[in-house]
């Protein structure tokens, strides 16, 4: 390309109004919600970077496909269309639709995991961990050391530590490992990619010990793009070819269509093993629905089928990864500490580095997230001690390893000027970082407290 500006590869065809609450309204909203951004109404938020899950914009082709959705209870044409797209992409014949990613996880792990078993992953996403642990199994994270260091510059910080995987297999025994999982990209590790070389090494380890290998493939296309950009020998291949090779290495996938399915709802559980798939379908019928719709409407199946094709287009992926990187570069150039290099779907602000005067016990990342909202109506999410700190029986707390604020970028939803605005808000908050104060929790639930806790400024 002759020009360096990477434009949004779409024209806007339908728009939604953005609310513009003034400073007084934002302050009032903060007081009402007890300084918890999960309590905000959508109309109180200017730019919503809470999550990239299900918040993207669908294309005209997806909306068009929705109109031809076949709502037959059994044998829906829309299921057949989706099944064909997924089988063609993954090379896996058993295609089970679910209402979202965690439903796929629940079904899979209720069959394969149990007390005494260990599931290795680079880093379990929180619903994956919860579904593994709900079966009484251990969810073990084996990401490489660089993946745990916010500032270590490494092209594939999501890679699995193969030595640690071998050590785990030796320690717990092959029979106590139902499967090995790798999350692409590694959401809980900052949206960092996994290389093809690493996926091949995981496959080889699984072959040595006769273990199944599953991908948590929520962001498979973003991962494929990073491989194209960063892995030796891959730049000439298309994202589709790379994605197909990624899938060819695995025995199955769990998938949330709310990410790289470019849909607002949906999930998939896909595999090669027909016997395991039959067991999964038996559970599917209990809570999700008949195997040709699995908790979704026929129109949703259509939207996902189209989304899976659009997400692998080079123009889309170039824009997608660049728009996240663009925000990250603006923050970094102004000296705002962030997880580096940026991942595919989000920029993570490092609150511990930005606010060294706020002790972890006073929730620096919560303070930063609240301030981004107070200052400019930008909603991110605290990923620190509020979310991951452990509370002991005596009320004392062990802080999380990192204090981050995640700014997740929804797909095809905001333009460059929205992102420029976000950067301006971040920079203006960072410029007066020393004025920020910590918070204390005045009310909290016994688990998943971050969703409903109430805070008071100190
Ligand atoms: C890596 C990863 N796995 C699984 C899930 C769960 O998917 P869902 O929200 O559709 O249940 C998510 C959602 O954010 C995710 O990022």
Coordinates of C-alpha atoms and ligand atoms in Angstrom, one line a residue:
X1 CA 0.0 0.0 0.0
X2 CA 1.3 3.5 -0.9
X3 CA -0.2 5.2 2.1
X4 CA 0.5 4.6 5.7
X5 CA -2.9 5.4 7.1
X6 CA -4.8 2.2 7.6
X7 CA -8.5 3.1 7.2
X8 CA -11.5 1.3 8.5
X9 CA -12.3 -1.2 5.7
X10 CA -16.0 -0.5 5.8
X11 CA -18.5 2.3 5.2
X12 CA -21.0 3.0 8.0
X13 CA -24.5 1.8 7.0
X14 CA -26.4 2.1 10.2
X15 CA -25.5 4.1 13.3
X16 CA -26.3 4.1 17.0
X17 CA -26.4 7.2 19.0
X18 CA -23.6 7.7 21.6
X19 CA -24.8 9.2 24.9
X20 CA -22.8 12.3 26.0
X21 CA -23.4 12.5 29.8
X22 CA -21.8 15.6 31.2
X23 CA -19.3 15.6 34.1
X24 CA -22.1 16.1 36.7
X25 CA -24.1 13.2 35.3
X26 CA -21.0 10.9 35.3
X27 CA -20.2 11.8 38.9
X28 CA -23.8 11.1 39.9
X29 CA -23.6 7.8 38.1
X30 CA -20.4 6.9 40.0
X31 CA -22.0 7.7 43.3
X32 CA -25.1 5.7 42.5
X33 CA -23.1 2.6 41.4
X34 CA -20.7 2.7 44.4
X35 CA -17.9 3.5 41.9
X36 CA -18.5 0.1 40.1
X37 CA -18.4 0.6 36.4
X38 CA -20.4 -2.7 35.9
X39 CA -23.4 -0.8 37.4
X40 CA -23.5 1.9 34.7
X41 CA -26.3 2.1 32.2
X42 CA -25.2 2.0 28.6
X43 CA -26.5 5.5 28.2
X44 CA -24.1 6.8 30.8
X45 CA -21.0 5.6 28.9
X46 CA -19.4 7.6 26.0
X47 CA -17.0 5.0 24.7
X48 CA -17.5 1.4 26.0
X49 CA -14.3 -0.7 26.1
X50 CA -15.6 -3.0 28.8
X51 CA -15.3 -6.0 26.5
X52 CA -14.8 -7.1 22.9
X53 CA -17.3 -10.0 23.4
X54 CA -20.5 -9.7 21.5
X55 CA -20.1 -6.0 21.2
X56 CA -19.0 -5.8 17.5
X57 CA -20.9 -4.5 14.6
X58 CA -22.3 -7.0 12.1
X59 CA -21.9 -6.5 8.3
X60 CA -24.8 -5.9 5.9
X61 CA -24.0 -9.5 4.6
X62 CA -24.6 -10.8 8.1
X63 CA -27.9 -8.9 8.6
X64 CA -28.9 -10.2 5.2
X65 CA -28.2 -13.8 6.2
X66 CA -30.2 -13.3 9.3
X67 CA -33.3 -12.7 7.1
X68 CA -32.9 -16.1 5.5
X69 CA -32.4 -17.9 8.9
X70 CA -34.2 -21.2 8.9
X71 CA -35.9 -21.7 12.3
X72 CA -36.7 -25.4 11.9
X73 CA -36.4 -27.1 15.2
X74 CA -34.6 -30.1 13.6
X75 CA -32.5 -30.2 10.5
X76 CA -32.3 -26.4 10.0
X77 CA -30.8 -25.3 6.7
X78 CA -28.9 -22.6 8.7
X79 CA -27.2 -25.3 10.7
X80 CA -26.2 -27.1 7.5
X81 CA -24.7 -23.9 6.2
X82 CA -22.8 -23.2 9.4
X83 CA -21.6 -26.8 9.7
X84 CA -20.2 -26.7 6.2
X85 CA -18.3 -23.5 6.8
X86 CA -16.9 -24.8 10.1
X87 CA -15.9 -28.2 8.8
X88 CA -14.2 -26.6 5.8
X89 CA -12.3 -24.2 8.0
X90 CA -11.3 -26.6 10.8
X91 CA -11.3 -29.9 9.0
X92 CA -13.3 -31.3 11.9
X93 CA -16.5 -33.1 11.1
X94 CA -18.4 -32.9 14.5
X95 CA -19.9 -29.4 14.7
X96 CA -22.0 -28.6 17.8
X97 CA -23.6 -25.2 18.2
X98 CA -24.0 -23.7 21.7
X99 CA -25.3 -20.4 23.0
X100 CA -21.8 -19.2 23.9
X101 CA -18.3 -20.3 24.6
X102 CA -18.8 -21.2 28.2
X103 CA -21.6 -23.6 27.3
X104 CA -19.1 -25.5 25.1
X105 CA -16.7 -25.5 28.0
X106 CA -19.3 -26.8 30.5
X107 CA -20.3 -29.6 28.2
X108 CA -16.8 -30.7 27.3
X109 CA -15.3 -30.6 30.8
X110 CA -18.3 -32.3 32.4
X111 CA -17.5 -35.3 30.2
X112 CA -13.7 -35.4 30.3
X113 CA -12.6 -33.7 33.6
X114 CA -13.2 -34.8 37.2
X115 CA -11.6 -34.9 40.6
X116 CA -7.9 -35.7 40.5
X117 CA -7.5 -34.6 36.9
X118 CA -5.4 -31.7 35.7
X119 CA -6.1 -29.6 32.6
X120 CA -3.0 -27.7 31.3
X121 CA -3.5 -24.5 29.3
X122 CA -1.3 -21.5 28.4
X123 CA -3.7 -19.4 30.6
X124 CA -7.2 -20.5 31.3
X125 CA -9.8 -17.8 30.6
X126 CA -11.9 -17.3 33.8
X127 CA -15.0 -19.2 32.5
X128 CA -12.7 -22.0 31.3
X129 CA -11.0 -22.2 34.7
X130 CA -14.4 -22.1 36.5
X131 CA -15.8 -24.9 34.3
X132 CA -12.7 -27.1 34.9
X133 CA -12.7 -26.4 38.6
X134 CA -16.5 -27.0 38.8
X135 CA -15.7 -30.6 37.9
X136 CA -13.3 -30.9 40.8
X137 CA -10.3 -30.8 38.4
X138 CA -7.2 -28.5 38.5
X139 CA -6.8 -25.8 35.9
X140 CA -3.1 -25.3 35.5
X141 CA -1.6 -22.3 33.6
X142 CA 1.7 -23.1 31.8
X143 CA 2.4 -19.9 29.8
X144 CA 6.1 -19.1 29.1
X145 CA 7.8 -16.8 31.7
X146 CA 7.7 -13.8 29.3
X147 CA 3.9 -14.1 29.2
X148 CA 3.8 -13.2 32.9
X149 CA 5.9 -10.1 32.6
X150 CA 4.0 -7.0 31.3
X151 CA 7.1 -5.4 29.8
X152 CA 9.0 -8.4 28.4
X153 CA 9.1 -7.9 24.6
X154 CA 8.4 -11.2 22.9
X155 CA 6.5 -11.8 19.7
X156 CA 4.5 -14.7 21.1
X157 CA 3.9 -14.1 24.8
X158 CA 0.9 -16.5 24.7
X159 CA 3.2 -19.6 24.0
X160 CA 2.9 -22.6 26.2
X161 CA 6.0 -23.6 28.2
X162 CA 6.6 -27.0 26.6
X163 CA 9.0 -28.1 29.4
X164 CA 6.5 -27.2 32.0
X165 CA 3.9 -29.2 30.1
X166 CA 6.2 -32.2 30.0
X167 CA 6.9 -31.8 33.7
X168 CA 3.1 -31.7 34.4
X169 CA 2.5 -34.8 32.4
X170 CA 5.4 -36.6 34.3
X171 CA 4.1 -35.4 37.6
X172 CA 0.4 -36.1 37.4
X173 CA 0.5 -39.0 34.8
X174 CA -1.0 -39.1 31.4
X175 CA -4.2 -40.8 32.7
X176 CA -5.0 -37.9 34.9
X177 CA -4.9 -35.4 32.0
X178 CA -8.1 -35.4 30.0
X179 CA -6.8 -33.0 27.3
X180 CA -4.3 -30.2 26.8
X181 CA -5.7 -26.8 25.9
X182 CA -4.1 -23.7 24.3
X183 CA -6.0 -20.4 24.2
X184 CA -5.5 -18.3 21.0
X185 CA -5.0 -15.5 21.5
X186 CA -4.3 -15.7 25.3
X187 CA -7.0 -13.4 26.6
X188 CA -6.1 -13.6 30.3
X189 CA -2.4 -13.2 29.5
X190 CA -3.1 -9.8 27.7
X191 CA -4.5 -11.1 24.4
X192 CA -1.0 -12.3 23.4
X193 CA -0.6 -14.7 20.4
X194 CA 0.7 -18.2 20.2
X195 CA 3.1 -19.2 17.4
X196 CA 2.6 -22.0 14.9
X197 CA 5.9 -23.4 16.1
X198 CA 4.6 -23.6 19.6
X199 CA 1.3 -25.2 18.6
X200 CA 3.3 -27.8 16.6
X201 CA 5.4 -28.5 19.8
X202 CA 2.2 -28.9 21.9
X203 CA 0.9 -31.3 19.2
X204 CA 4.1 -33.3 19.4
X205 CA 4.0 -33.5 23.2
X206 CA 0.4 -34.6 23.0
X207 CA 1.4 -37.3 20.4
X208 CA 4.2 -38.5 22.6
X209 CA 1.7 -39.1 25.5
X210 CA -1.3 -39.9 23.4
X211 CA -3.3 -36.9 24.7
X212 CA -6.0 -35.0 23.0
X213 CA -5.2 -31.3 22.1
X214 CA -8.0 -28.7 22.1
X215 CA -7.8 -25.0 21.2
X216 CA -9.8 -22.3 22.9
X217 CA -10.2 -20.7 19.5
X218 CA -12.2 -17.5 20.4
X219 CA -9.7 -15.3 18.7
X220 CA -8.2 -17.7 16.1
X221 CA -8.2 -15.2 13.2
X222 CA -6.4 -12.5 15.3
X223 CA -3.9 -15.2 16.3
X224 CA -3.4 -16.2 12.6
X225 CA -2.8 -12.5 11.7
X226 CA 0.0 -12.2 14.3
X227 CA 1.6 -15.4 13.0
X228 CA 1.6 -13.9 9.5
X229 CA 3.1 -10.7 10.8
X230 CA 5.6 -12.1 13.3
X231 CA 6.6 -15.7 12.5
X232 CA 9.4 -16.5 10.2
X233 CA 8.3 -17.9 6.9
X234 CA 4.6 -17.1 7.4
X235 CA 4.3 -13.6 5.8
X236 CA 3.4 -15.0 2.4
X237 CA 0.5 -17.1 3.6
X238 CA -3.1 -16.0 3.9
X239 CA -4.8 -15.8 7.3
X240 CA -7.1 -18.5 6.2
X241 CA -4.2 -20.9 5.3
X242 CA -2.5 -20.2 8.7
X243 CA -5.8 -20.7 10.6
X244 CA -6.4 -24.0 8.8
X245 CA -2.9 -25.1 9.8
X246 CA -3.6 -24.1 13.4
X247 CA -6.8 -26.2 13.4
X248 CA -5.1 -29.1 11.7
X249 CA -2.9 -29.5 14.7
X250 CA -5.8 -29.8 17.2
X251 CA -8.3 -32.5 17.9
X252 CA -11.1 -30.1 18.9
X253 CA -12.0 -26.5 19.7
X254 CA -14.2 -24.6 22.0
X255 CA -15.3 -21.3 20.5
X256 CA -17.2 -18.1 21.4
X257 CA -18.7 -16.7 18.3
X258 CA -18.9 -13.3 20.1
X259 CA -15.3 -12.7 19.3
X260 CA -13.9 -13.9 15.9
X261 CA -17.4 -15.2 14.9
X262 CA -18.2 -11.5 14.5
X263 CA -21.6 -12.2 15.9
X264 CA -23.4 -10.8 19.0
X265 CA -24.1 -14.3 20.4
X266 CA -23.2 -17.9 19.9
X267 CA -20.6 -20.6 20.4
X268 CA -19.3 -23.8 19.0
X269 CA -17.9 -27.1 20.3
X270 CA -16.1 -28.9 17.4
X271 CA -14.1 -32.0 17.3
X272 CA -12.8 -35.0 15.3
X273 CA -13.9 -37.8 17.7
X274 CA -17.4 -39.0 16.9
X275 CA -17.8 -40.9 20.1
X276 CA -17.0 -37.9 22.3
X277 CA -19.2 -35.7 20.1
X278 CA -22.2 -38.1 20.7
X279 CA -21.7 -37.8 24.5
X280 CA -21.5 -34.0 24.1
X281 CA -24.7 -33.9 22.1
X282 CA -26.5 -35.9 24.9
X283 CA -25.6 -33.2 27.3
X284 CA -26.3 -30.4 24.8
X285 CA -29.9 -31.6 24.6
X286 CA -30.4 -31.3 28.3
X287 CA -29.7 -27.5 28.6
X288 CA -28.9 -26.0 25.2
X289 CA -31.3 -27.6 22.7
X290 CA -31.4 -30.0 19.7
X291 CA -28.1 -30.5 18.0
X292 CA -29.0 -28.5 14.9
X293 CA -29.5 -25.3 16.9
X294 CA -27.9 -25.7 20.3
X295 CA -29.4 -22.8 22.1
X296 CA -29.3 -20.4 19.1
X297 CA -31.9 -19.2 16.7
X298 CA -31.4 -20.2 13.0
X299 CA -30.7 -16.6 12.2
X300 CA -27.8 -16.6 14.7
X301 CA -26.3 -19.6 13.0
X302 CA -26.4 -17.7 9.7
X303 CA -24.7 -14.6 11.2
X304 CA -21.9 -16.8 12.5
X305 CA -21.4 -18.6 9.2
X306 CA -20.9 -15.3 7.4
X307 CA -18.8 -13.9 10.2
X308 CA -16.4 -16.8 10.1
X309 CA -15.7 -16.0 6.5
X310 CA -15.4 -12.2 6.9
X311 CA -13.1 -12.4 9.9
X312 CA -10.3 -14.0 7.8
X313 CA -10.2 -11.2 5.2
X314 CA -6.8 -9.6 5.2
X315 CA -8.2 -6.0 5.1
X316 CA -10.3 -6.6 8.1
X317 CA -7.5 -8.2 10.2
X318 CA -5.0 -5.5 9.2
X319 CA -7.4 -2.8 10.4
X320 CA -8.4 -4.8 13.5
X321 CA -4.9 -5.4 14.8
X322 CA -3.7 -2.0 13.8
X323 CA -6.5 -0.2 15.6
X324 CA -5.5 -1.8 18.9
X325 CA -1.8 -1.2 18.3
X326 CA -2.6 2.5 17.4
X327 CA -4.2 3.1 20.8
X328 CA -1.3 1.3 22.5
X329 CA 1.3 3.3 20.6
X330 CA -0.3 6.6 21.6
X331 CA -0.3 5.6 25.3
X332 CA 3.3 4.4 25.1
X333 CA 4.6 7.4 23.2
X334 CA 3.2 9.6 26.1
X335 CA 4.9 7.4 28.7
X336 CA 1.8 5.7 30.0
X337 CA 2.9 2.3 31.1
X338 CA 1.0 -0.5 29.3
X339 CA 1.5 -4.3 28.7
X340 CA 3.9 -4.5 25.7
X341 CA 3.6 -5.5 23.0
X342 CA -0.1 -4.9 22.7
X343 CA -2.4 -7.9 22.2
X344 CA -5.0 -8.3 19.5
X345 CA -8.2 -7.2 21.2
X346 CA -7.2 -4.8 24.0
X347 CA -4.8 -2.4 25.5
X348 CA -3.9 -3.1 29.1
X349 CA -2.8 0.0 31.2
X350 CA -0.4 -0.9 34.0
X351 CA -1.9 0.9 37.1
X352 CA 0.8 -0.4 39.5
X353 CA 3.4 1.4 37.4
X354 CA 1.3 4.5 36.8
X355 CA 0.1 4.9 40.4
X356 CA 3.0 3.7 42.7
X357 CA 1.6 5.8 45.5
X358 CA -1.6 3.7 45.7
X359 CA -1.0 0.5 47.7
X360 CA -2.4 -2.7 46.1
X361 CA -4.7 -3.0 49.1
X362 CA -6.3 0.3 47.9
X363 CA -7.0 -1.0 44.4
X364 CA -4.9 1.2 42.0
X365 CA -6.5 -0.3 38.9
X366 CA -10.0 0.4 40.2
X367 CA -8.9 4.0 40.8
X368 CA -7.6 4.3 37.3
X369 CA -10.7 2.8 35.7
X370 CA -13.0 5.0 37.7
X371 CA -11.0 8.1 36.7
X372 CA -11.1 7.3 33.0
X373 CA -14.9 7.2 33.3
X374 CA -15.1 10.3 35.5
X375 CA -12.9 12.3 33.2
X376 CA -14.1 11.2 29.8
X377 CA -16.9 8.6 30.1
X378 CA -14.6 5.8 28.9
X379 CA -15.5 2.5 30.4
X380 CA -12.7 -0.1 30.8
X381 CA -12.4 -2.9 33.3
X382 CA -10.2 -3.4 36.3
X383 CA -8.2 -6.6 36.0
X384 CA -6.3 -6.5 39.3
X385 CA -6.9 -7.2 43.0
X386 CA -10.6 -6.4 42.9
X387 CA -11.1 -9.2 40.3
X388 CA -8.4 -11.6 41.2
X389 CA -7.3 -10.8 44.8
X390 CA -8.0 -13.7 47.2
X391 CA -9.9 -12.9 50.3
X392 CA -9.1 -15.1 53.3
X393 CA -11.6 -16.2 56.0
X394 CA -10.2 -13.5 58.4
X395 CA -11.0 -10.8 55.8
X396 CA -7.4 -10.2 54.9
X397 CA -6.5 -10.1 51.2
X398 CA -3.8 -11.4 49.0
X399 CA -3.3 -9.0 46.0
X400 CA -3.3 -10.1 42.4
X401 CA 0.0 -10.4 40.5
X402 CA -0.8 -7.4 38.3
X403 CA -3.0 -4.3 38.5
X404 CA -4.3 -3.6 35.0
X405 CA -7.1 -1.7 33.4
X406 CA -8.2 -3.4 30.2
X407 CA -9.5 -1.3 27.3
X408 CA -11.0 -3.9 25.0
X409 CA -11.8 -2.7 21.5
X410 CA -15.1 -4.0 20.0
X411 CA -14.9 -5.1 16.4
X412 CA -15.8 -2.7 13.6
X413 CA -17.6 -0.5 16.1
X414 CA -15.5 2.6 16.8
X415 CA -13.6 4.8 14.3
X416 CA -10.2 6.3 14.6
X417 CA -11.6 9.5 16.1
X418 CA -13.2 7.5 18.9
X419 CA -9.9 5.9 19.6
X420 CA -8.1 9.3 19.4
X421 CA -10.6 10.5 22.0
X422 CA -9.9 7.5 24.3
X423 CA -6.2 8.2 24.0
X424 CA -6.7 11.8 24.9
X425 CA -8.7 10.8 28.0
X426 CA -6.0 8.3 29.1
X427 CA -3.3 10.8 28.6
X428 CA -5.1 13.5 30.6
X429 CA -5.7 11.1 33.5
X430 CA -2.1 9.9 33.4
X431 CA -0.9 13.5 33.4
X432 CA -2.3 14.0 36.9
X433 CA -1.8 10.5 38.1
X434 CA -0.4 11.7 41.5
X435 CA -3.8 13.2 42.3
X436 CA -5.6 9.9 42.1
X437 CA -6.5 8.2 45.4
X438 CA -7.3 4.6 46.3
X439 CA -10.6 3.0 47.2
X440 CA -11.9 0.7 49.9
X441 CA -14.6 -1.9 49.4
X442 CA -17.7 -1.3 51.5
X443 CA -19.9 -4.1 50.2
X444 CA -19.0 -7.3 48.3
X445 CA -20.4 -10.7 47.3
X446 CA -18.6 -13.9 48.4
X447 CA -17.5 -14.7 44.9
X448 CA -17.0 -12.8 41.6
X449 CA -17.1 -9.6 43.7
X450 CA -15.9 -7.3 40.9
X451 CA -19.4 -7.4 39.3
X452 CA -21.3 -6.0 42.2
X453 CA -18.9 -4.6 44.9
X454 CA -19.4 -1.1 46.1
X455 CA -16.5 1.2 46.8
X456 CA -15.7 4.4 48.6
X457 CA -12.9 6.8 47.7
X458 CA -10.2 7.2 50.3
Ligands
LIG1 C1 -10.4 -16.9 25.7 C2 -11.9 -17.0 26.1 N1 -12.4 -18.2 26.3 C3 -13.8 -18.4 26.6 C4 -14.6 -17.3 26.7 C5 -16.0 -17.5 27.0 O1 -16.9 -17.2 26.0 P1 -18.4 -16.7 26.2 O2 -18.3 -15.3 26.9 O3 -19.0 -16.7 24.9 O4 -19.0 -17.6 27.2 C6 -14.1 -16.0 26.5 C7 -14.9 -14.8 26.6 O5 -14.5 -13.7 26.8 C8 -12.7 -15.9 26.2 O6 -12.1 -14.7 25.9

